[in-house]
Coordinates of C-alpha atoms (C1' of nucleotides) in Angstrom, one line a residue:
Chain Q
M1 CA 292.3 119.2 124.1
M2 CA 295.7 120.4 125.0
T3 CA 297.2 118.1 122.5
R4 CA 299.2 120.8 120.7
T5 CA 301.7 123.4 121.6
D6 CA 301.1 125.2 124.8
P7 CA 300.3 128.9 124.3
P8 CA 297.1 129.2 126.3
S9 CA 295.0 132.1 127.5
D10 CA 295.3 134.9 125.0
G11 CA 293.1 137.7 125.8
I12 CA 290.2 135.3 125.9
R13 CA 287.7 135.9 128.7
V14 CA 285.0 133.6 129.9
A15 CA 281.6 134.8 130.9
V16 CA 278.4 133.0 132.1
S17 CA 274.9 134.2 131.3
T18 CA 271.5 132.8 131.9
V19 CA 268.2 133.0 130.1
I20 CA 265.6 132.7 132.8
F21 CA 262.1 131.9 131.8
S22 CA 259.0 132.3 133.9
L23 CA 255.3 132.9 133.3
R24 CA 253.1 135.9 133.9
R25 CA 249.4 136.3 133.3
D26 CA 248.5 139.1 131.1
P27 CA 246.1 141.3 133.1
T28 CA 244.1 142.2 130.0
T29 CA 243.8 139.0 128.0
G30 CA 244.0 136.7 131.0
R31 CA 246.4 134.4 129.2
L32 CA 249.8 133.2 130.4
A33 CA 252.8 134.5 128.6
V34 CA 256.5 133.5 128.8
V35 CA 258.5 136.3 130.5
L36 CA 262.2 136.7 131.3
P37 CA 264.1 139.1 133.5
L38 CA 266.7 141.4 131.9
V39 CA 269.2 143.8 133.5
R40 CA 270.0 147.2 132.3
R41 CA 273.7 147.7 131.6
T42 CA 275.3 150.4 133.5
R43 CA 278.7 150.4 132.0
D44 CA 280.6 150.7 128.8
P45 CA 279.7 148.2 126.1
H46 CA 276.1 148.8 125.2
E47 CA 275.4 151.0 128.3
G48 CA 271.7 151.5 128.8
R49 CA 270.7 148.5 126.8
W50 CA 268.9 145.5 128.4
A51 CA 271.0 142.4 128.6
L52 CA 270.9 138.9 130.0
P53 CA 272.0 138.5 133.6
G54 CA 275.4 137.2 133.9
G55 CA 279.0 137.8 134.8
W56 CA 282.6 136.7 134.5
L57 CA 283.4 133.2 135.4
D58 CA 285.3 132.9 138.6
G59 CA 288.3 130.7 138.3
A60 CA 287.2 128.6 141.3
E61 CA 283.6 128.4 140.4
E62 CA 281.8 125.6 138.6
L63 CA 279.9 126.7 135.5
D64 CA 276.4 125.9 136.7
V65 CA 277.2 127.5 140.1
A66 CA 278.1 130.7 138.3
A67 CA 274.8 130.5 136.4
S68 CA 272.9 129.9 139.7
R69 CA 274.7 132.8 141.3
T70 CA 273.6 135.0 138.3
L71 CA 270.0 133.9 139.0
A72 CA 270.1 134.6 142.7
E73 CA 271.7 138.0 142.3
T74 CA 269.1 139.2 139.8
T75 CA 265.9 137.5 141.0
G76 CA 266.7 136.4 144.5
L77 CA 265.2 133.0 143.7
A78 CA 266.4 129.5 143.0
P79 CA 265.7 128.0 139.6
S80 CA 263.6 124.9 139.3
Y81 CA 265.5 123.9 136.3
L82 CA 268.9 124.7 134.9
E83 CA 270.6 123.5 131.8
Q84 CA 273.5 124.6 129.7
L85 CA 272.3 126.2 126.4
Y86 CA 275.3 126.9 124.3
A87 CA 278.7 128.4 124.2
F88 CA 278.7 131.6 122.2
G89 CA 282.1 132.7 121.1
D90 CA 282.0 134.6 117.9
I91 CA 284.8 137.1 117.5
G92 CA 282.7 140.1 116.8
R93 CA 280.1 139.6 119.5
S94 CA 281.8 141.7 122.1
P95 CA 284.8 144.0 122.4
G96 CA 287.8 141.8 123.1
R97 CA 287.3 138.1 122.9
V98 CA 284.6 136.8 125.1
V99 CA 283.3 133.3 125.2
S100 CA 279.9 133.2 127.0
I101 CA 278.7 129.9 128.4
V102 CA 275.0 130.5 128.4
Y103 CA 272.6 128.6 130.6
W104 CA 268.8 128.6 130.5
A105 CA 266.6 128.3 133.6
L106 CA 263.0 128.0 134.7
L107 CA 261.3 129.8 137.6
R108 CA 258.0 128.8 139.1
E109 CA 255.1 130.9 138.1
G110 CA 254.6 134.1 139.9
A111 CA 258.2 134.7 140.9
Q112 CA 258.7 138.2 142.2
L113 CA 261.7 140.3 141.9
P114 CA 263.2 141.5 145.2
I115 CA 261.9 144.9 146.0
D116 CA 265.3 146.4 145.9
A117 CA 265.9 145.2 142.4
H118 CA 267.0 148.2 140.4
N119 CA 267.7 148.0 136.7
V120 CA 266.0 144.7 136.5
A121 CA 262.6 144.1 134.8
W122 CA 260.5 141.4 133.3
F123 CA 260.0 141.3 129.6
D124 CA 257.5 139.4 127.4
A125 CA 259.6 136.8 125.6
S126 CA 257.8 137.4 122.3
D127 CA 258.2 141.2 122.5
L128 CA 261.7 142.1 123.3
P129 CA 263.6 145.3 122.6
T130 CA 267.0 145.3 121.0
L131 CA 269.3 143.8 123.6
A132 CA 273.0 144.2 124.2
F133 CA 275.5 142.1 122.3
D134 CA 274.0 139.1 120.6
H135 CA 271.5 138.5 123.3
N136 CA 268.4 138.7 121.1
H137 CA 269.9 135.8 119.2
I138 CA 270.6 133.9 122.4
V139 CA 267.1 134.4 123.6
D140 CA 265.7 133.2 120.3
Y141 CA 267.7 130.0 120.6
A142 CA 266.7 129.5 124.2
L143 CA 263.1 129.9 123.3
W144 CA 263.5 127.4 120.5
R145 CA 265.0 125.0 123.0
L146 CA 262.2 125.5 125.5
R147 CA 259.6 124.9 122.8
N148 CA 261.3 121.8 121.6
K149 CA 261.9 120.4 125.0
V150 CA 258.4 120.9 126.2
G151 CA 257.4 118.4 123.5
Y152 CA 259.5 115.5 124.8
S153 CA 260.1 116.2 128.5
R154 CA 258.3 117.4 131.5
I155 CA 260.1 120.7 132.0
A156 CA 256.7 122.4 132.0
H157 CA 256.4 121.4 135.6
G158 CA 259.4 123.6 136.4
L159 CA 257.1 126.5 135.8
L160 CA 254.4 125.4 138.1
P161 CA 253.9 125.2 141.9
D162 CA 253.7 121.8 143.7
L163 CA 250.0 121.4 143.3
F164 CA 248.4 122.3 140.0
S165 CA 245.3 121.3 138.0
L166 CA 245.5 119.9 134.5
S167 CA 244.2 123.2 133.2
D168 CA 247.2 124.9 134.9
L169 CA 249.5 122.5 133.2
R170 CA 247.8 122.9 129.8
E171 CA 248.0 126.7 130.1
V172 CA 251.8 126.4 130.5
Y173 CA 252.0 124.4 127.4
E174 CA 249.8 126.8 125.5
A175 CA 251.9 129.7 126.6
I176 CA 255.1 128.1 125.5
L177 CA 253.9 126.7 122.3
E178 CA 251.7 129.8 121.6
R179 CA 248.7 127.7 120.4
D180 CA 245.7 126.1 122.0
L181 CA 245.6 122.5 122.9
D182 CA 242.5 120.3 123.2
P183 CA 241.7 119.9 126.9
A184 CA 240.4 116.4 126.5
N185 CA 243.4 115.0 124.5
F186 CA 245.8 116.9 126.7
R187 CA 244.3 115.3 129.8
R188 CA 244.7 111.8 128.4
Q189 CA 248.2 112.3 127.2
V190 CA 249.4 113.6 130.5
E191 CA 247.5 111.0 132.5
N192 CA 249.0 108.2 130.5
S193 CA 252.5 109.5 130.9
G194 CA 252.7 108.3 134.5
T195 CA 254.4 111.4 135.7
L196 CA 251.5 112.9 137.6
I197 CA 250.2 111.9 141.0
P198 CA 246.5 112.8 141.5
T199 CA 245.7 114.2 145.0
E200 CA 242.4 114.3 146.8
Q201 CA 242.5 118.1 146.8
F202 CA 240.5 120.2 144.4
R203 CA 240.6 123.8 143.3
T204 CA 237.2 125.3 144.0
G205 CA 236.0 128.8 143.3
S206 CA 234.4 128.7 139.9
H207 CA 232.5 126.1 138.0
R208 CA 233.3 122.4 138.6
P209 CA 236.2 121.9 140.9
A210 CA 239.4 120.7 139.3
R211 CA 241.4 117.9 140.8
L212 CA 244.9 119.0 141.8
Y213 CA 248.0 116.9 140.8
R214 CA 251.5 116.6 142.1
Y215 CA 254.6 116.0 140.1
N216 CA 256.0 112.5 140.4
H217 CA 259.6 113.1 141.4
D218 CA 260.6 109.5 140.6
V219 CA 260.8 110.8 137.0
E220 CA 263.4 113.3 136.1
L221 CA 262.3 116.7 134.9
A222 CA 264.2 116.3 131.7
E223 CA 266.5 113.6 130.3
R224 CA 270.1 114.8 130.0
G225 CA 272.0 111.8 128.7
P226 CA 275.3 111.0 130.2
L227 CA 275.8 114.5 131.5
R228 CA 275.9 114.8 135.3
S229 CA 275.6 111.1 135.7
D230 CA 275.1 111.7 139.4
I231 CA 271.6 112.9 138.5
T232 CA 270.5 111.1 135.4
P233 CA 271.7 107.6 134.4
A234 CA 270.8 107.2 130.7
T235 CA 267.6 107.0 128.7
A236 CA 265.7 109.3 126.4
P237 CA 266.3 112.2 124.1
P238 CA 267.7 115.8 124.3
V239 CA 268.2 118.2 121.5
L240 CA 270.5 120.9 120.1
P241 CA 271.3 121.6 116.5
E242 CA 273.9 123.7 114.7
K243 CA 276.5 124.1 112.1
V244 CA 276.5 122.1 108.9
T245 CA 279.7 122.0 106.9
T246 CA 278.3 119.5 104.4
Chain T
M1 CA 277.1 138.8 130.5
M2 CA 279.6 141.4 131.7
T3 CA 277.0 142.9 133.9
R4 CA 279.1 142.7 137.1
T5 CA 282.3 144.1 138.2
D6 CA 285.1 143.7 135.7
P7 CA 287.8 141.3 136.9
P8 CA 288.0 139.0 133.9
S9 CA 290.4 136.3 132.8
D10 CA 291.6 134.6 135.9
G11 CA 293.8 131.7 135.0
I12 CA 291.0 130.4 132.9
R13 CA 292.0 128.9 129.6
V14 CA 289.8 127.9 126.7
A15 CA 290.3 124.8 124.6
V16 CA 288.5 123.3 121.7
S17 CA 288.1 119.6 121.1
T18 CA 286.2 117.5 118.7
V19 CA 284.6 114.1 118.8
I20 CA 284.9 112.8 115.2
F21 CA 282.7 109.9 114.2
S22 CA 283.1 107.8 111.1
L23 CA 282.3 104.2 110.1
R24 CA 284.5 101.3 109.5
R25 CA 283.5 97.8 108.4
D26 CA 284.7 95.1 110.7
P27 CA 286.8 92.7 108.5
T28 CA 285.6 89.7 110.4
T29 CA 281.9 90.3 111.1
G30 CA 281.4 92.4 108.0
R31 CA 279.3 94.8 109.9
L32 CA 279.7 98.6 110.1
A33 CA 280.9 100.1 113.4
V34 CA 281.2 103.6 114.6
V35 CA 284.8 104.6 115.0
L36 CA 286.6 107.8 116.0
P37 CA 290.2 109.0 115.8
L38 CA 292.1 109.7 119.0
V39 CA 295.6 111.2 119.5
R40 CA 298.2 110.0 121.9
R41 CA 299.3 112.6 124.3
T42 CA 303.0 113.4 124.2
R43 CA 303.2 115.8 127.1
D44 CA 302.5 116.3 130.7
P45 CA 299.0 115.9 131.8
H46 CA 298.1 112.3 131.1
E47 CA 301.1 111.7 128.9
G48 CA 300.7 108.5 126.9
R49 CA 297.0 108.4 127.2
W50 CA 294.7 108.6 124.2
A51 CA 292.7 111.9 124.0
L52 CA 290.3 113.7 121.7
P53 CA 292.0 115.9 119.1
G54 CA 291.9 119.5 120.1
G55 CA 293.9 122.5 121.1
W56 CA 293.9 125.9 122.6
L57 CA 291.5 128.4 121.2
D58 CA 293.3 131.1 119.3
G59 CA 292.1 134.6 120.3
A60 CA 291.4 135.4 116.7
E61 CA 289.8 132.2 115.7
E62 CA 286.1 131.4 115.6
L63 CA 285.1 128.4 117.7
D64 CA 283.9 126.2 114.8
V65 CA 287.0 127.1 112.8
A66 CA 289.2 125.9 115.7
A67 CA 287.2 122.7 115.7
S68 CA 287.7 122.3 111.9
R69 CA 291.4 123.0 112.2
T70 CA 291.6 120.2 114.8
L71 CA 290.0 117.9 112.4
A72 CA 292.2 118.8 109.5
E73 CA 295.3 118.5 111.5
T74 CA 294.5 115.0 112.8
T75 CA 292.7 113.4 109.9
G76 CA 293.5 115.7 106.9
L77 CA 289.9 115.7 106.0
A78 CA 286.9 118.0 106.1
P79 CA 283.9 117.1 108.1
S80 CA 280.6 116.5 106.5
Y81 CA 278.9 117.7 109.6
L82 CA 280.0 119.8 112.6
E83 CA 278.0 120.9 115.6
Q84 CA 278.8 122.1 119.0
L85 CA 278.4 119.5 121.7
Y86 CA 278.8 121.1 125.1
A87 CA 281.1 123.3 127.1
F88 CA 282.9 121.2 129.7
G89 CA 284.3 123.3 132.5
D90 CA 284.4 121.4 135.8
I91 CA 287.1 122.5 138.1
G92 CA 288.8 119.2 138.6
R93 CA 288.8 118.0 135.0
S94 CA 292.3 119.3 134.2
P95 CA 295.2 120.9 136.0
G96 CA 294.5 124.6 136.1
R97 CA 291.1 125.9 135.0
V98 CA 290.3 124.8 131.5
V99 CA 287.0 125.3 129.8
S100 CA 286.7 123.0 126.7
I101 CA 284.3 123.9 124.0
V102 CA 283.7 120.5 122.5
Y103 CA 282.3 119.9 119.0
W104 CA 281.3 116.7 117.3
A105 CA 281.7 115.9 113.7
L106 CA 281.0 113.3 111.0
L107 CA 283.3 112.0 108.3
R108 CA 282.1 110.1 105.3
E109 CA 282.7 106.4 105.4
G110 CA 286.1 105.1 104.6
A111 CA 288.1 108.2 105.6
Q112 CA 291.8 107.5 105.7
L113 CA 294.3 109.0 108.0
P114 CA 297.2 110.6 106.3
I115 CA 300.1 108.2 106.0
D116 CA 302.3 110.5 108.0
A117 CA 299.9 110.4 110.9
H118 CA 301.8 109.4 114.0
N119 CA 300.2 109.0 117.4
V120 CA 296.8 109.0 115.8
A121 CA 294.6 105.9 115.5
W122 CA 291.0 104.9 115.0
F123 CA 289.1 103.3 117.8
D124 CA 285.8 101.5 118.0
A125 CA 283.4 103.8 119.7
S126 CA 281.9 101.0 121.8
D127 CA 285.3 99.7 123.0
L128 CA 287.5 102.6 124.1
P129 CA 290.4 102.5 126.5
T130 CA 290.6 104.9 129.5
L131 CA 291.2 108.2 127.9
A132 CA 292.8 111.4 129.2
F133 CA 290.9 113.9 131.3
D134 CA 287.1 113.5 131.2
H135 CA 287.2 112.4 127.6
N136 CA 285.5 109.1 128.1
H137 CA 282.6 111.0 129.5
I138 CA 282.6 113.4 126.6
V139 CA 282.6 110.6 124.1
D140 CA 279.7 109.0 125.9
Y141 CA 277.7 112.1 125.6
A142 CA 278.6 112.6 122.0
L143 CA 277.5 109.1 121.2
W144 CA 274.3 109.7 123.0
R145 CA 273.7 112.8 120.9
L146 CA 274.5 110.9 117.7
R147 CA 272.1 108.1 118.5
N148 CA 269.4 110.6 119.5
K149 CA 269.9 112.8 116.5
V150 CA 269.8 110.0 114.0
G151 CA 266.2 109.4 115.1
Y152 CA 264.9 112.8 114.2
S153 CA 267.3 114.2 111.6
R154 CA 269.2 113.1 108.5
I155 CA 272.7 113.3 109.8
A156 CA 273.2 109.6 108.8
H157 CA 273.8 111.0 105.3
G158 CA 276.9 112.8 106.7
L159 CA 278.5 109.4 107.0
L160 CA 277.8 108.3 103.4
P161 CA 279.2 109.2 100.0
D162 CA 277.1 111.0 97.4
L163 CA 275.5 107.9 96.0
F164 CA 274.3 105.2 98.2
S165 CA 271.8 102.4 98.3
L166 CA 269.0 102.1 100.8
S167 CA 270.9 99.2 102.3
D168 CA 273.9 101.4 102.8
L169 CA 271.8 103.9 104.6
R170 CA 270.2 101.3 106.7
E171 CA 273.5 99.9 107.7
V172 CA 274.5 103.3 108.9
Y173 CA 271.5 103.4 111.1
E174 CA 272.1 99.9 112.4
A175 CA 275.7 100.7 113.2
I176 CA 274.8 103.8 115.2
L177 CA 271.7 102.4 116.9
E178 CA 273.4 99.0 117.4
R179 CA 270.3 97.1 116.4
D180 CA 268.9 95.6 113.2
L181 CA 266.2 97.4 111.3
D182 CA 263.5 95.9 109.1
P183 CA 264.6 96.5 105.5
A184 CA 261.1 96.8 104.2
N185 CA 259.9 99.3 106.8
F186 CA 263.1 101.2 106.7
R187 CA 262.7 101.7 103.0
R188 CA 259.3 103.1 103.3
Q189 CA 260.1 105.4 106.1
V190 CA 263.0 106.9 104.3
E191 CA 261.2 107.0 100.9
N192 CA 258.3 108.9 102.5
S193 CA 260.6 111.4 104.2
G194 CA 261.2 113.2 100.9
T195 CA 264.9 113.6 101.5
L196 CA 266.2 111.1 99.0
I197 CA 266.4 111.5 95.2
P198 CA 266.4 108.2 93.4
T199 CA 268.9 108.0 90.5
E200 CA 268.9 105.7 87.5
Q201 CA 272.1 104.1 88.6
F202 CA 272.3 100.8 90.3
R203 CA 274.9 99.0 92.3
T204 CA 275.6 95.7 90.7
G205 CA 277.9 92.9 91.7
S206 CA 275.9 90.6 93.7
H207 CA 272.3 89.5 93.6
R208 CA 269.7 91.9 92.4
P209 CA 271.1 95.4 91.7
A210 CA 270.2 98.1 94.2
R211 CA 269.0 101.5 93.1
L212 CA 271.3 104.3 94.2
Y213 CA 270.0 107.4 95.8
R214 CA 271.3 110.9 96.3
Y215 CA 270.7 113.2 99.2
N216 CA 268.2 116.0 98.6
H217 CA 270.1 119.1 99.6
D218 CA 266.9 121.2 99.7
V219 CA 266.4 119.7 103.1
E220 CA 268.8 120.5 105.8
L221 CA 270.9 117.8 107.3
A222 CA 269.7 118.7 110.7
E223 CA 267.4 121.2 112.2
R224 CA 269.4 123.9 113.9
G225 CA 267.0 126.5 115.3
P226 CA 267.9 130.1 115.4
L227 CA 271.7 129.5 115.5
R228 CA 273.7 131.0 112.7
S229 CA 270.9 133.2 111.5
D230 CA 272.8 133.9 108.3
I231 CA 271.8 130.4 107.2
T232 CA 268.5 129.9 108.9
P233 CA 266.5 133.1 108.5
A234 CA 263.6 133.5 110.9
T235 CA 261.1 130.9 109.7
A236 CA 261.9 127.3 110.0
P237 CA 262.3 125.8 113.4
P238 CA 261.7 122.1 113.8
V239 CA 258.7 119.9 113.8
L240 CA 257.0 118.9 117.0
P241 CA 253.2 119.0 117.2
E242 CA 251.3 118.4 120.4
K243 CA 253.2 115.5 122.1
V244 CA 253.2 115.6 125.9
T245 CA 255.5 113.3 127.7
T246 CA 255.0 115.1 130.9
Chain P
dA1 C1' 218.3 127.2 135.0
dC2 C1' 222.3 128.5 132.8
dA3 C1' 227.1 129.2 131.7
dA4 C1' 231.4 127.3 131.8
dA5 C1' 235.0 124.5 133.1
dA6 C1' 235.9 119.4 134.3
dG7 C1' 236.0 115.2 132.6
dT8 C1' 234.5 110.8 129.4
dG9 C1' 233.5 108.4 125.0
dT10 C1' 234.0 107.6 120.2
dT11 C1' 235.8 107.7 115.7
dG12 C1' 239.0 108.3 111.8
dT13 C1' 243.6 108.8 110.3
dA14 C1' 248.5 108.3 110.4
dC15 C1' 252.3 105.7 111.3
dG16 C1' 255.3 102.0 113.0
dT17 C1' 255.9 97.0 113.2
dA18 C1' 255.8 92.3 111.9
dC19 C1' 255.9 89.3 108.4
dA20 C1' 254.5 87.0 104.0
dC21 C1' 255.7 87.3 99.5
dC22 C1' 257.6 88.4 94.7
dC23 C1' 261.7 90.0 91.8
dA24 C1' 266.3 90.1 89.7
dT25 C1' 270.8 88.8 89.7
dG26 C1' 275.4 86.0 90.3
dA27 C1' 277.2 81.7 90.7
Chain X
dT1 C1' 268.6 76.0 89.9
dC2 C1' 269.3 78.2 94.1
dA3 C1' 270.7 81.5 97.4
dT4 C1' 270.5 86.2 98.6
dG5 C1' 269.6 90.7 98.9
dG6 C1' 266.2 94.1 96.5
dG7 C1' 261.7 95.5 96.7
dT8 C1' 256.2 95.2 97.4
dG9 C1' 251.9 94.1 99.9
dT10 C1' 249.1 93.6 103.9
dA11 C1' 247.4 93.3 108.5
dC12 C1' 247.6 94.8 113.1
dG13 C1' 248.3 97.9 117.1
dT14 C1' 249.2 102.3 119.1
dA15 C1' 248.9 107.2 119.3
dC16 C1' 246.8 111.2 118.4
dA17 C1' 243.5 114.9 116.6
dA18 C1' 238.7 116.1 116.3
dC19 C1' 234.6 116.5 118.4
dA20 C1' 230.2 115.0 120.7
dC21 C1' 228.8 114.3 125.1
dT22 C1' 228.1 114.1 130.3
dT23 C1' 229.2 116.1 135.1
dT24 C1' 229.7 119.5 138.6
dT25 C1' 230.1 123.6 140.3
dG26 C1' 229.0 129.1 141.0
dT27 C1' 225.7 132.5 140.2

DNA sequence: ACAAAAGTGTTGTACGTACACCCATGA
DNA sequence: TCATGGGTGTACGTACAACACTTTTGT
């Protein structure tokens, strides 16, 4: 960059938004569902519409810090996983020229909004209203990434507490993928992956007690390639498609 | 975004850069290698160092258009594939605050630089000098993405001409993955993928003639999820059955 | 005892890998 | 004819989907 002439910063503004996923159990069906918090806009563009939490990037603030701040301000909680999703910068997506660096994050199941949270609410990811700006599109993409990534990484653990049963974990997968998985096969796959540490604790209360497992922190939650080399050296696969000029 | 107070555009500037991959046959070993064009910086930050082609984002220019312009200005050619890589925005990566939206692109084999190209040169991707800014890091990440993506998409075709033999295609994979593949197994895998159309043309000239194939354009070069919904309607995300690497 | 979830066993299919082997051409 | 890359056949191992089956609890 900065190879050409030097007329920078037109009226271009940089924002940071975050798609925050968590899980909530539907009281009627008893099944887990992917939910996300949205904030109601209280000012000009798209006032009254629900939108992703976010804000302008501070000139002295790292991108991921800005995303975390977003999260703290809306949910009062720290994400268990945070990853850059995409930079959305289409000309027509907002009045003026706004480039939004969008992150996506996971919260452990059962996260509660702070009681003083006004204009913030949880929505079922598969049943969203029309959102502000291109945020429906952004959520669609984030969901696609989530569903993809759950297939080749262990991010599902980012939605669970420290101790969980294999059924808990399977339910997370089923909620994300929106289809049932075979309990027997699921057990074997996850047991052979070497990422779970069995404990001697069991969840009792109904039927046969289920052994509780703990996540093996020696293995990263998700491979990220050479990004943030201070966290992940190098190994497996990520994902992210787009644009074909062929 | 834009949910908070409204003090936008600090001194933040937005740049667009592109990592452009192509292939070149090493004259001595006869093997294909991944190469990319770099430009020598002629002004202040990191003057004299090699850097990724790029420039400031124009306020009226779409992100991918800016990336394509970059490509045209440096190589004079149109990319066969273009995809956003990542938004790099660390505070210390450049004097002032610069957020770089980085794309990566593919050029068909044998692309030539325009004869008037000064301060532009091709480099072997696995043998780069110290580049300006964090560009070594960026290229590492782009290479990682390329190697990953070649495993689950057909982007390798973006590096080949219209007609190619199976050996040509295999050589592309071998160059990207930096390891030899079994010709017999490679043939079957790619034949069973349904993405190649055999022609009645053969490449003659040495030994047994090799049948030439054409890329089946009914199949996308790479899965792209819900991005650019004008191209990908609402149906066709990726593959990904059960698989749990948790 | 019964229902239901926890957990084990077994089998068939699909697919990748390794490698032996035949085919067609230029020199 | 021989060398070489093009192309086919086959056998083995792993991974996974399907599903029958056993175990352990609460009621």
